[in-house]
mmCIF file of C-alpha atoms in Angstrom:
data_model
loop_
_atom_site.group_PDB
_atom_site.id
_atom_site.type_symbol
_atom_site.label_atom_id
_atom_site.label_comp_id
_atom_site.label_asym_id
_atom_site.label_seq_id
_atom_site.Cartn_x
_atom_site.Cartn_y
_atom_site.Cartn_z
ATOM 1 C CA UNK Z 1224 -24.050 63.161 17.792
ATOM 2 C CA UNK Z 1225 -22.305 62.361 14.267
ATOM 3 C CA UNK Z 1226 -19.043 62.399 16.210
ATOM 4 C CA UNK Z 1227 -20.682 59.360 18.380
ATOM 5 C CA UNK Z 1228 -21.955 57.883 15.643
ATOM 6 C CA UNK Z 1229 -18.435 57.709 13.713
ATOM 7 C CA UNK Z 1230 -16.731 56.159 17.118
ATOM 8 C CA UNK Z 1231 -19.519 53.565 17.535
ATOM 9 C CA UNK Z 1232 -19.365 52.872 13.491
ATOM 10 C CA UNK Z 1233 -15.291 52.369 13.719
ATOM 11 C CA UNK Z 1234 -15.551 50.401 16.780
ATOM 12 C CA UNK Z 1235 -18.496 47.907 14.888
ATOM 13 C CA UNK Z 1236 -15.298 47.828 12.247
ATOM 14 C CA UNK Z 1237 -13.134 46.870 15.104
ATOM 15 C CA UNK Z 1238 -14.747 44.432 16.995
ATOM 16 C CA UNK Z 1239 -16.179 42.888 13.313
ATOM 17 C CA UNK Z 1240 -12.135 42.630 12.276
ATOM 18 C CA UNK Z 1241 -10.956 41.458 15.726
ATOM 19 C CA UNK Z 1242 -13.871 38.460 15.671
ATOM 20 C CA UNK Z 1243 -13.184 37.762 12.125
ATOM 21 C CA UNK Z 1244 -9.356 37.475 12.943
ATOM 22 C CA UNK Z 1245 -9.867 35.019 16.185
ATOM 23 C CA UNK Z 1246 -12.285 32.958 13.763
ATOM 24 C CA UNK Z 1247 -9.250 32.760 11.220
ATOM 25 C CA UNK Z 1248 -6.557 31.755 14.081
ATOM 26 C CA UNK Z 1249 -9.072 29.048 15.638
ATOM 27 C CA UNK Z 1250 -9.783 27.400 11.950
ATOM 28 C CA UNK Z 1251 -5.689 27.486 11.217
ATOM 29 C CA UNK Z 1252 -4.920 25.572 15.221
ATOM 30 C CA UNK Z 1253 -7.070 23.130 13.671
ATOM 31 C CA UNK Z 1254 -5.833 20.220 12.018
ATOM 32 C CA UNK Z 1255 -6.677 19.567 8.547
ATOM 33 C CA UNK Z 1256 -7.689 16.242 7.305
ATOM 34 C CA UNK Z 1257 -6.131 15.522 4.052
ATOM 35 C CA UNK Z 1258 -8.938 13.413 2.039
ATOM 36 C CA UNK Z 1259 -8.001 9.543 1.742
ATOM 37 C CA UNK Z 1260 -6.325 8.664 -1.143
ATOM 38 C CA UNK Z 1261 -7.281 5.518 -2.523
ATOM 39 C CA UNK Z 1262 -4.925 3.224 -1.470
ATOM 40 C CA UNK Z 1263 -4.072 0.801 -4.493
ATOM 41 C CA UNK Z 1264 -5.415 3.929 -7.359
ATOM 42 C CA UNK Z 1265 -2.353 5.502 -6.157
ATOM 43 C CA UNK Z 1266 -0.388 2.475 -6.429
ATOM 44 C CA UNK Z 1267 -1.243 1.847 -9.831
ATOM 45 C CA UNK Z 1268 -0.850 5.695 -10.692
ATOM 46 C CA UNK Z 1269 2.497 5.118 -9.306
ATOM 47 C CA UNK Z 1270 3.777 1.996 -11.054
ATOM 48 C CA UNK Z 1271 7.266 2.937 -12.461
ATOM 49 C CA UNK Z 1272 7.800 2.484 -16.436
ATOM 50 C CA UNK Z 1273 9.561 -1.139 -17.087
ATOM 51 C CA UNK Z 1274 8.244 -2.541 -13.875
ATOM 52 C CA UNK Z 1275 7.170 -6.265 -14.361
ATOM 53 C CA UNK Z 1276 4.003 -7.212 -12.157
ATOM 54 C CA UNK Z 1277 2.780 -10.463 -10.990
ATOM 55 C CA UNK Z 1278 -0.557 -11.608 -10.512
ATOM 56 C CA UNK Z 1279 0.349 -12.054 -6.572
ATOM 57 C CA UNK Z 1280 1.204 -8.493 -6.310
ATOM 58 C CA UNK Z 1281 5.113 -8.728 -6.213
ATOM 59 C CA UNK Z 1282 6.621 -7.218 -8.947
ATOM 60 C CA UNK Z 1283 9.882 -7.769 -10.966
ATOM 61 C CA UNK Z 1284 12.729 -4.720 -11.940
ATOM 62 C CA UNK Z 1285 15.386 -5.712 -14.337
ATOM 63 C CA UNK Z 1286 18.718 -4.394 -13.168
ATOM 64 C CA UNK Z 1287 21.609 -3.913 -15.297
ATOM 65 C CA UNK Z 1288 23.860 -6.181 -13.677
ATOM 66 C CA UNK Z 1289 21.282 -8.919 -15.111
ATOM 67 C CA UNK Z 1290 19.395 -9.621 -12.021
ATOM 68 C CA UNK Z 1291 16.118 -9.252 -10.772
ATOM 69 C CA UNK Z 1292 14.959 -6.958 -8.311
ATOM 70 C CA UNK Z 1293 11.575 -8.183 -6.342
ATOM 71 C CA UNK Z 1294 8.997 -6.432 -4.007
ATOM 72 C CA UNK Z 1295 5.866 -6.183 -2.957
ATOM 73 C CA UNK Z 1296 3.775 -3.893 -5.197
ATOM 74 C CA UNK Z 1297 1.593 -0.764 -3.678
ATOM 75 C CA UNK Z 1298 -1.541 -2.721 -3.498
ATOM 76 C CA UNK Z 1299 -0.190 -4.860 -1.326
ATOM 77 C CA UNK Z 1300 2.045 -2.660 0.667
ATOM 78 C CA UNK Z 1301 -1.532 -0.179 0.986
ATOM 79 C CA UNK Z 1302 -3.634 -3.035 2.542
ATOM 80 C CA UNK Z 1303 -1.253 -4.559 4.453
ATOM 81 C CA UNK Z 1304 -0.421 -1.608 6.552
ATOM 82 C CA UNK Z 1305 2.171 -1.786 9.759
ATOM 83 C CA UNK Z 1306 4.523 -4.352 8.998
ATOM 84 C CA UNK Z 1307 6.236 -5.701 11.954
ATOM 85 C CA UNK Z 1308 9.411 -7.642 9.699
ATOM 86 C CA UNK Z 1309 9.657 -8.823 6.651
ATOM 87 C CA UNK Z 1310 11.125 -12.431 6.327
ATOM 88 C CA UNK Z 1311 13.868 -12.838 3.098
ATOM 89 C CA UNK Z 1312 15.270 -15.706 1.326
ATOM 90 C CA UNK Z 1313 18.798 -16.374 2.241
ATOM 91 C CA UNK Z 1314 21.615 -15.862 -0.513
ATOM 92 C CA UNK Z 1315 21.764 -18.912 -2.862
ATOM 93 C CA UNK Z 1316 18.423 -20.207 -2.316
ATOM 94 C CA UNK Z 1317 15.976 -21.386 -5.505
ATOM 95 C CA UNK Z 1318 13.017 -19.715 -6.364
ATOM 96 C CA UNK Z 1319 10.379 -20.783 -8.869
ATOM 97 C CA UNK Z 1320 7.751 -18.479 -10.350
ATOM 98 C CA UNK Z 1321 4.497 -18.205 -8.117
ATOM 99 C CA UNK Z 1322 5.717 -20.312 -5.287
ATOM 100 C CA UNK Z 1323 6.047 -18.969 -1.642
ATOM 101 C CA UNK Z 1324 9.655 -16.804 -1.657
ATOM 102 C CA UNK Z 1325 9.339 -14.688 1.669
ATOM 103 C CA UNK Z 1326 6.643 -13.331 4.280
ATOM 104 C CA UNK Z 1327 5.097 -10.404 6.260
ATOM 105 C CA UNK Z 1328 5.069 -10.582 9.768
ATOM 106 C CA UNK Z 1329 2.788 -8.621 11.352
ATOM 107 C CA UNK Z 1330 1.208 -8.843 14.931
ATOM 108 C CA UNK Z 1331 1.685 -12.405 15.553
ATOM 109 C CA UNK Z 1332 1.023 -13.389 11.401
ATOM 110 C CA UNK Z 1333 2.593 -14.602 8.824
ATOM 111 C CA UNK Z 1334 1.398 -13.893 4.909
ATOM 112 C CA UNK Z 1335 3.692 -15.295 2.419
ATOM 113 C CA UNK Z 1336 4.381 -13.703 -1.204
ATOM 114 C CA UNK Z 1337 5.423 -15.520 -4.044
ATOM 115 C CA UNK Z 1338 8.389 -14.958 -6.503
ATOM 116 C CA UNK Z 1339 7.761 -13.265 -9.494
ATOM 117 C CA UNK Z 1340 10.212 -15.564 -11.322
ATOM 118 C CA UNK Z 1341 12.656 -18.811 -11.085
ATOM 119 C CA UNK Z 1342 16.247 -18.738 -9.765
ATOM 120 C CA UNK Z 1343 18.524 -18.330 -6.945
ATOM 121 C CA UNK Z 1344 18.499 -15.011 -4.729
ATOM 122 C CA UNK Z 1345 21.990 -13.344 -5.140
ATOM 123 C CA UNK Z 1346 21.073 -10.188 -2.944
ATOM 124 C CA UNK Z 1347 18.823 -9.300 0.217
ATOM 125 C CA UNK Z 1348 17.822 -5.699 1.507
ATOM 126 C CA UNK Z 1349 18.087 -5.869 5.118
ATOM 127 C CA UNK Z 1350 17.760 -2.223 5.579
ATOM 128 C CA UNK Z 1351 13.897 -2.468 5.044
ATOM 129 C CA UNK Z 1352 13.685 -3.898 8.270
ATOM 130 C CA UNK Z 1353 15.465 -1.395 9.561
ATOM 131 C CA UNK Z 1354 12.494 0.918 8.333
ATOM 132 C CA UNK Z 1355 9.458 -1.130 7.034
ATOM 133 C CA UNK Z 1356 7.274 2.123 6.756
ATOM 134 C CA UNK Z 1357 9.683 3.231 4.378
ATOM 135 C CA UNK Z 1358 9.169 0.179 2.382
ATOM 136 C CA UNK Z 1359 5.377 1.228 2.299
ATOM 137 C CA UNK Z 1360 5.529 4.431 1.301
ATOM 138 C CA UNK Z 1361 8.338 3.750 -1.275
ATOM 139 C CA UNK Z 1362 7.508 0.236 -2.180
ATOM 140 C CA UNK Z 1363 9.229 0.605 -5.703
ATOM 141 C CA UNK Z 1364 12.541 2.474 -4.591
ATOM 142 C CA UNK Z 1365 13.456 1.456 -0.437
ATOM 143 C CA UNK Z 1366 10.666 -1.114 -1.291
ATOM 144 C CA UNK Z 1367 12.923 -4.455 -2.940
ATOM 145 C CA UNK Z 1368 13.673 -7.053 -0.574
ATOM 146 C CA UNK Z 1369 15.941 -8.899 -2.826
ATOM 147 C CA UNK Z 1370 17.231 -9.830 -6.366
ATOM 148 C CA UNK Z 1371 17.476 -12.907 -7.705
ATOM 149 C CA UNK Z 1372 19.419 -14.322 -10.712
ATOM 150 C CA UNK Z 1373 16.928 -15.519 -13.304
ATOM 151 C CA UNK Z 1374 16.719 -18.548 -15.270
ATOM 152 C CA UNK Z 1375 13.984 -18.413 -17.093
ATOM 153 C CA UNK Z 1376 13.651 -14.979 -17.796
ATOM 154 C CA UNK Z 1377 11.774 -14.937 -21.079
ATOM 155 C CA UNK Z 1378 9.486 -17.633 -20.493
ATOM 156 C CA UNK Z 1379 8.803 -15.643 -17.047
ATOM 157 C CA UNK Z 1380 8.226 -12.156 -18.235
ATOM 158 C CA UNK Z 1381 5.667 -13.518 -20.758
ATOM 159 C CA UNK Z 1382 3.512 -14.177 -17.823
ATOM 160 C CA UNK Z 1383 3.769 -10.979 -15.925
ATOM 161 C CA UNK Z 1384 1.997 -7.721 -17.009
ATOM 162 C CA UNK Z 1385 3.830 -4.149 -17.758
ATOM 163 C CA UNK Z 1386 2.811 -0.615 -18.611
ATOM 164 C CA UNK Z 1387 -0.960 0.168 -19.055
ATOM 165 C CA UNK Z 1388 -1.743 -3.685 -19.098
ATOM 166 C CA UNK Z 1389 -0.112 -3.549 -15.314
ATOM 167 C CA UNK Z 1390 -1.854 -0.598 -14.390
ATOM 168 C CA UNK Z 1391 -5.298 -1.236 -15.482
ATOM 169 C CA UNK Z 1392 -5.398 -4.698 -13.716
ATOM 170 C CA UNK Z 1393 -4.299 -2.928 -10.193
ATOM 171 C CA UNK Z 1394 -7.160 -0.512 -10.811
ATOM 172 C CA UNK Z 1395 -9.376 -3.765 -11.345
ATOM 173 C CA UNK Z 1396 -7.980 -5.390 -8.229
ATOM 174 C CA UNK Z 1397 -8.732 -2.310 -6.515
ATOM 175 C CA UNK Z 1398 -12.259 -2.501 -7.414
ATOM 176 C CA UNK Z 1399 -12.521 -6.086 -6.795
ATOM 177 C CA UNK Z 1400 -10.534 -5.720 -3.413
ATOM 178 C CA UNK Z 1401 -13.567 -3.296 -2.128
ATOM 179 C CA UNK Z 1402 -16.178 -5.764 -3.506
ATOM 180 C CA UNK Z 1403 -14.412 -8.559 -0.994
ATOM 181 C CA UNK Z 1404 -14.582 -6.553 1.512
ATOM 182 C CA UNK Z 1405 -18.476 -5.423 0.976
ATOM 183 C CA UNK Z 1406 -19.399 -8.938 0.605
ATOM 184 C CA UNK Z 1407 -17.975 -10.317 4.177
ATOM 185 C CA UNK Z 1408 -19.042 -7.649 6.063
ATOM 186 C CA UNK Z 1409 -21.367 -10.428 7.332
ATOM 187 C CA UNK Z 1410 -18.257 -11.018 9.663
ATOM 188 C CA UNK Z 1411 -17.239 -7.789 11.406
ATOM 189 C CA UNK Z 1412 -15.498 -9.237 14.522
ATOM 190 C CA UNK Z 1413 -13.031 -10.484 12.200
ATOM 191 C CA UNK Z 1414 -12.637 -7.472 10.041
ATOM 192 C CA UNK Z 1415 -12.455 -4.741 12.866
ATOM 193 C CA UNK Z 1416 -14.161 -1.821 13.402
ATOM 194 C CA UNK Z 1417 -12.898 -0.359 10.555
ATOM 195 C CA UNK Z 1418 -16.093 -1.082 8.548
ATOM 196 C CA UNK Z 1419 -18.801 -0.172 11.310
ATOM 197 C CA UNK Z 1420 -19.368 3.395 10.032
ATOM 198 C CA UNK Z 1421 -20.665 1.926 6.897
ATOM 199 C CA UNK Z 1422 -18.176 2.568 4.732
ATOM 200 C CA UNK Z 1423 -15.100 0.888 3.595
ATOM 201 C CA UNK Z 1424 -11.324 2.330 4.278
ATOM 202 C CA UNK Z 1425 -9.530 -0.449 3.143
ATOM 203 C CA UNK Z 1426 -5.721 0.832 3.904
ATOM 204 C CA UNK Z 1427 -4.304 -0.637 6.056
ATOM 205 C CA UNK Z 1428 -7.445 -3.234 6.694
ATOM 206 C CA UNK Z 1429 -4.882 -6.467 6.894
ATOM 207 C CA UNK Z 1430 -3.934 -5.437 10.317
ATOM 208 C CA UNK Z 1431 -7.439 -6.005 11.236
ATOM 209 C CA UNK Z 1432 -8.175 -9.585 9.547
ATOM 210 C CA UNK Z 1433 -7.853 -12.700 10.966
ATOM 211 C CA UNK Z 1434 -8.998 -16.342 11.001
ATOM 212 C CA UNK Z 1435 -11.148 -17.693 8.015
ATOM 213 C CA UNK Z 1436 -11.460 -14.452 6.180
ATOM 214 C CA UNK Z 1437 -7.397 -13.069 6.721
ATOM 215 C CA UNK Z 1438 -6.983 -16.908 4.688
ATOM 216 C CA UNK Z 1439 -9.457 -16.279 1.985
ATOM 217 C CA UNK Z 1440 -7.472 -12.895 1.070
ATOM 218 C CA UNK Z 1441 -4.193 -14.230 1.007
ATOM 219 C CA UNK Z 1442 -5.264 -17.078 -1.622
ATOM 220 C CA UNK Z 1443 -7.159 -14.657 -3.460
ATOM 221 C CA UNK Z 1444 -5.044 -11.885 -3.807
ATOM 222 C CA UNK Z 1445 -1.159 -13.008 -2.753
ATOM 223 C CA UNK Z 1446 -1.003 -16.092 -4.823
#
C-alpha cells in the first residue's frame, strides 16, 4: 500500500511537471506584444544634442563643412507612418525659412515641409528613397534629405529651438497632437478605424487622414 502510494505521489509530480512544462512552451510560441511607445515622447527623448528644430517639425544639423543638414523630425516621421517617396529640392535651388522646400508622398498624397532656413540646397540624399522606413526609424542619422548652404544663419537659428527648449515643445506637441485628434473624432470615416476602439494610437494615423481634416493637420502642425 505505501509502495502504491509513493508511485501514484511521483506520478502526481510527473504529470504536475509535464502540464506545467506544455503551459511554459504554449506561452513562449506566443507572440509577445511589446507595449506602444509613444510615438513623438520617444522622438523628443531622442532629439540629438545641437539639433536645431523648427516649429514645422523639420529640423536643422550644422555640419562642419558649413552647411546645413535638414529632415523631418520624429514627430513627424511617427505620425506620418509608410512613406511611399519623399520629393527633394534639386541642387542649386533657393530656400527661404518656413516656406514649402520638399514633400511626402504617400498613397496618392502629397504633404509639403518647410525649410528650416534660407539658401540654396548644395546636397540631396537619394538613398532615403531607396529605404524610407529607414528614414523613420532613424530620422536624425539615414533621416536628412538634404543640406543646404545658409545665408542667414544667425538671424535663422534665433528662431528655431535647441536642447531642453526643443524637447519640451515636442512633448507639448505631443500632447496637443492627441487633443486634435480627440476633438475630430466627430469624423471617423476620415480618420480610419484606428480610433473606433476608443482610444487613440496616433502612429502612424496620417496614413489614415484625408480630405478636410488631413488639411487642417498639415497647417497646424507642418507649417
Amino acid at each position: 500500500m505505501v509502495v502504491l502510494l509513493f508511485l501514484l505521489t511521483v506520478l502526481g509530480f510527473v504529470a504536475a511537471d509535464r502540464i506545467l512544462r506544455l503551459k511554459k512552451a504554449a506561452a513562449a510560441s506566443r507572440p509577445v506584444r511589446e507595449p506602444a511607445m509613444p510615438f513623438a515622447s520617444q522622438a523628443a527623448q531622442e532629439l540629438p544634442g545641437g539639433l536645431f528644430v523648427h516649429s514645422g517639425h523639420t529640423w536643422a544639423k550644422l555640419d562642419p563643412s558649413g552647411a546645413v543638414q535638414v529632415g523631418l523630425d520624429g514627430f513627424a516621421q511617427g505620425i506620418l507612418g509608410r512613406v511611399d517617396r519623399f520629393e527633394l529640392p534639386p541642387d542649386g535651388t533657393k530656400l527661404r525659412q518656413g516656406e514649402p522646400a520638399f514633400a511626402v508622398l504617400q498613397s496618392g498624397k502629397r504633404i509639403e515641409f518647410v525649410s528650416p532656413v534660407d539658401g540654396v540646397v548644395c546636397a540631396v540624399n537619394e538613398r532615403i528613397n531607396a529605404d524610407p522606413a529607414a528614414a523613420r526609424k532613424e530620422p536624425y542619422e539615414k533621416g536628412w534629405a538634404f543640406m543646404i548652404r545658409p545665408s542667414n544663419l544667425s538671424r535663422n537659428l534665433a528662431k528655431l529651438r535647441i536642447g531642453a527648449e526643443a524637447t519640451a515643445w515636442l512633448e507639448r506637441e505631443v500632447r496637443s497632437f492627441t487633443e486634435f485628434l480627440s476633438l475630430h473624432r466627430a469624423v471617423p470615416v476620415e480618420v480610419g478605424a484606428t480610433l473606433a476602439d476608443g482610444g487613440i494610437h496616433a502612429d502612424g494615423i496620417m496614413e489614415s487622414m484625408d480630405g478636410e481634416i488631413l488639411q487642417i493637420a498639415i497647417r497646424k502642425y507642418f507649417r
